[in-house]
Amino acid sequence: MKTMHDTGHRDPGFDTLQVHGGQTLDCEARSCSVPIYQSASFGFRDAGHAARLFTGQEAGHIYSRMSNPTTDVLEKRVTLLEGGVGSVATASGTAAIFYAIFTIARTGDEFISSKALYGGTIHLFENVFRDMGITVHLVDINDRSEIEARMGKKTRAIFTETIGNPMNTVADLRMLSDVAHAHGIPLIVDSTVTTPYLVRPFEHGADIVVHSLTKFMGGHGLSIGGIVTDAGTFCWDTFSALAGPNPEMDGQSFIERFGDAAYITRLRSAILRDTGACLSPFNAFTFLLGIETLSLRMAKHCGNALKVAQFLDGHPGVAWVNYPGLPNHPDHERAEVYLRNGFGAIIAFGAKGGYEQAKEIIDSVRLFSHVANIGDTKSLIIHPASTTHKLLSEEQQLSSGVSPDMIRLCVGIEDINDILADLEAALGKA
Ligand SMILES: Cc1ncc(COP(=O)(O)O)c(C=O)c1O
């Protein structure tokens, strides 16, 4: 059996990378699938080898809190799919977002973020970061003047989701990276709902990409995980955590020692090492398996979602439909610019009879699973105001676009006729 590296492929396509990327067959067993290295630690050849690994003079695995061979294949695969310089996998998407910002922000620092975010992320920003003395300014992410107005000497990053969950706000990544770079700060993008199959944010100037692997990347609703990927192109010279002397590295800075990979190396060797939200090797294995079919699943998710959005758009029991693939969506044109292969799987819509009717629809569906998740092969349904966004105040809910009549769908990859029939029956009953 050959690996991708010995088949003569020079520049493999996306579908090849999602199956083979990052994997080299081990020389002994030559296991065709990526083995699960279920081991906390890895043996040193001798005392010199151990010392070189600990000082970073030689690459290799020490302890699975920092790195693990199974997780390493996942990190390399996502790096190839995104087109970056390196990645670090984490125990959850939430940990990935926390680490992406904490690698460069300190007490007293600030960052600017879209207000149209997953509720848990708003919670992280407004509670945990605030408690740590790191201030977030939530803005309308496509309003350049609002962003400029919030920019100050302590601003360390702009953060956005590619498509804001759940109102499907499509971020203008080129405008955001231009503004960020003009102020000497990076653009950090959560591409969970798009995956690299729909958009590769680095091609539009983003500097760091994060994913909740839990969703479409893994794709089957099996494991919780996240990943941070570094484009390797941002100049970190004004960020003391990366440009300042490091006593652990004989006074060298991360930039001096690791060059383009300074950010992602600090994330692993300082933040992940010292706070420990690492991904388990078994979960890395499930994500690798899921990623092998990423493009096939995403194409089906997007195709089905467009048909569901069109069906809901003309339905008498529906007050409004929000899907970026519909021409009436305020960001439809932007979606056509940024999204390469479809408009995603998330649809929000309003039940004409308000909250009471929304509850009835949710209780009436049979095929849709009523769960707090997105990005499963199965079709999913939820009422955001009373669940995922419940911890937010009414004002915060409205500012992130969550209204009492709103139902969120994540359209799965089942037969479209069965999906439509289930919705038709539930809407009819309600
Ligand atoms: C867009 C987005 N980012 C991040 C997260 C957090 O990911 P996790 O649940 O893996 O911590 C979620 C979870 O729903 C999400 O929807």
mmCIF file of C-alpha atoms and ligand atoms in Angstrom, residues 91-97 117-121 159 161 163-165 190-193 210-215 223-226 287 346 372-374 388 408, ligand 1:
data_model
loop_
_atom_site.group_PDB
_atom_site.id
_atom_site.type_symbol
_atom_site.label_atom_id
_atom_site.label_comp_id
_atom_site.label_asym_id
_atom_site.label_seq_id
_atom_site.Cartn_x
_atom_site.Cartn_y
_atom_site.Cartn_z
ATOM 1 C CA ALA A 91 -11.087 19.260 23.609
ATOM 2 C CA SER A 92 -13.956 21.371 22.214
ATOM 3 C CA GLY A 93 -14.722 24.181 19.813
ATOM 4 C CA THR A 94 -15.179 26.430 22.827
ATOM 5 C CA ALA A 95 -11.643 25.642 24.004
ATOM 6 C CA ALA A 96 -10.371 26.368 20.482
ATOM 7 C CA ILE A 97 -11.969 29.842 20.534
ATOM 8 C CA LEU A 117 -22.474 34.471 17.250
ATOM 9 C CA TYR A 118 -23.291 31.112 18.759
ATOM 10 C CA GLY A 119 -24.731 31.923 22.229
ATOM 11 C CA GLY A 120 -22.023 29.973 24.063
ATOM 12 C CA THR A 121 -19.321 32.068 22.417
ATOM 13 C CA PHE A 159 -13.307 37.846 15.689
ATOM 14 C CA GLU A 161 -18.065 33.561 12.442
ATOM 15 C CA ILE A 163 -21.867 32.670 8.802
ATOM 16 C CA GLY A 164 -23.256 33.888 12.116
ATOM 17 C CA ASN A 165 -25.247 31.294 14.025
ATOM 18 C CA ASP A 190 -14.840 30.664 13.334
ATOM 19 C CA SER A 191 -15.609 28.620 10.215
ATOM 20 C CA THR A 192 -17.577 25.893 11.998
ATOM 21 C CA VAL A 193 -20.731 26.169 9.887
ATOM 22 C CA VAL A 210 -11.112 27.936 14.396
ATOM 23 C CA HIS A 211 -13.605 25.099 14.107
ATOM 24 C CA SER A 212 -15.865 23.255 16.424
ATOM 25 C CA LEU A 213 -15.010 19.820 14.993
ATOM 26 C CA THR A 214 -18.117 18.610 16.824
ATOM 27 C CA LYS A 215 -20.232 19.912 13.946
ATOM 28 C CA SER A 223 -17.456 13.565 19.625
ATOM 29 C CA ILE A 224 -16.767 17.027 21.020
ATOM 30 C CA GLY A 225 -13.625 18.711 19.706
ATOM 31 C CA GLY A 226 -12.122 21.832 18.216
ATOM 32 C CA PHE A 287 -12.973 13.295 13.370
ATOM 33 C CA ILE A 346 -28.660 26.142 8.783
ATOM 34 C CA ALA A 372 -28.841 21.195 20.843
ATOM 35 C CA ASN A 373 -26.402 20.537 18.044
ATOM 36 C CA ILE A 374 -25.689 21.267 14.396
ATOM 37 C CA THR A 388 -28.983 27.597 23.022
ATOM 38 C CA ARG A 408 -33.560 26.735 13.795
HETATM 39 C C1 LIG B 1 -20.351 28.324 15.440
HETATM 40 C C2 LIG B 1 -19.955 27.578 16.668
HETATM 41 N N1 LIG B 1 -18.721 27.755 17.195
HETATM 42 C C3 LIG B 1 -18.327 27.111 18.312
HETATM 43 C C4 LIG B 1 -19.168 26.250 18.983
HETATM 44 C C5 LIG B 1 -18.696 25.575 20.232
HETATM 45 O O1 LIG B 1 -18.260 24.282 19.912
HETATM 46 P P1 LIG B 1 -18.215 23.077 20.988
HETATM 47 O O2 LIG B 1 -19.630 22.732 21.310
HETATM 48 O O3 LIG B 1 -17.474 21.995 20.253
HETATM 49 O O4 LIG B 1 -17.484 23.563 22.182
HETATM 50 C C6 LIG B 1 -20.458 26.028 18.479
HETATM 51 C C7 LIG B 1 -21.374 25.105 19.172
HETATM 52 O O5 LIG B 1 -22.542 25.011 18.874
HETATM 53 C C8 LIG B 1 -20.852 26.705 17.295
HETATM 54 O O6 LIG B 1 -22.083 26.543 16.767
#
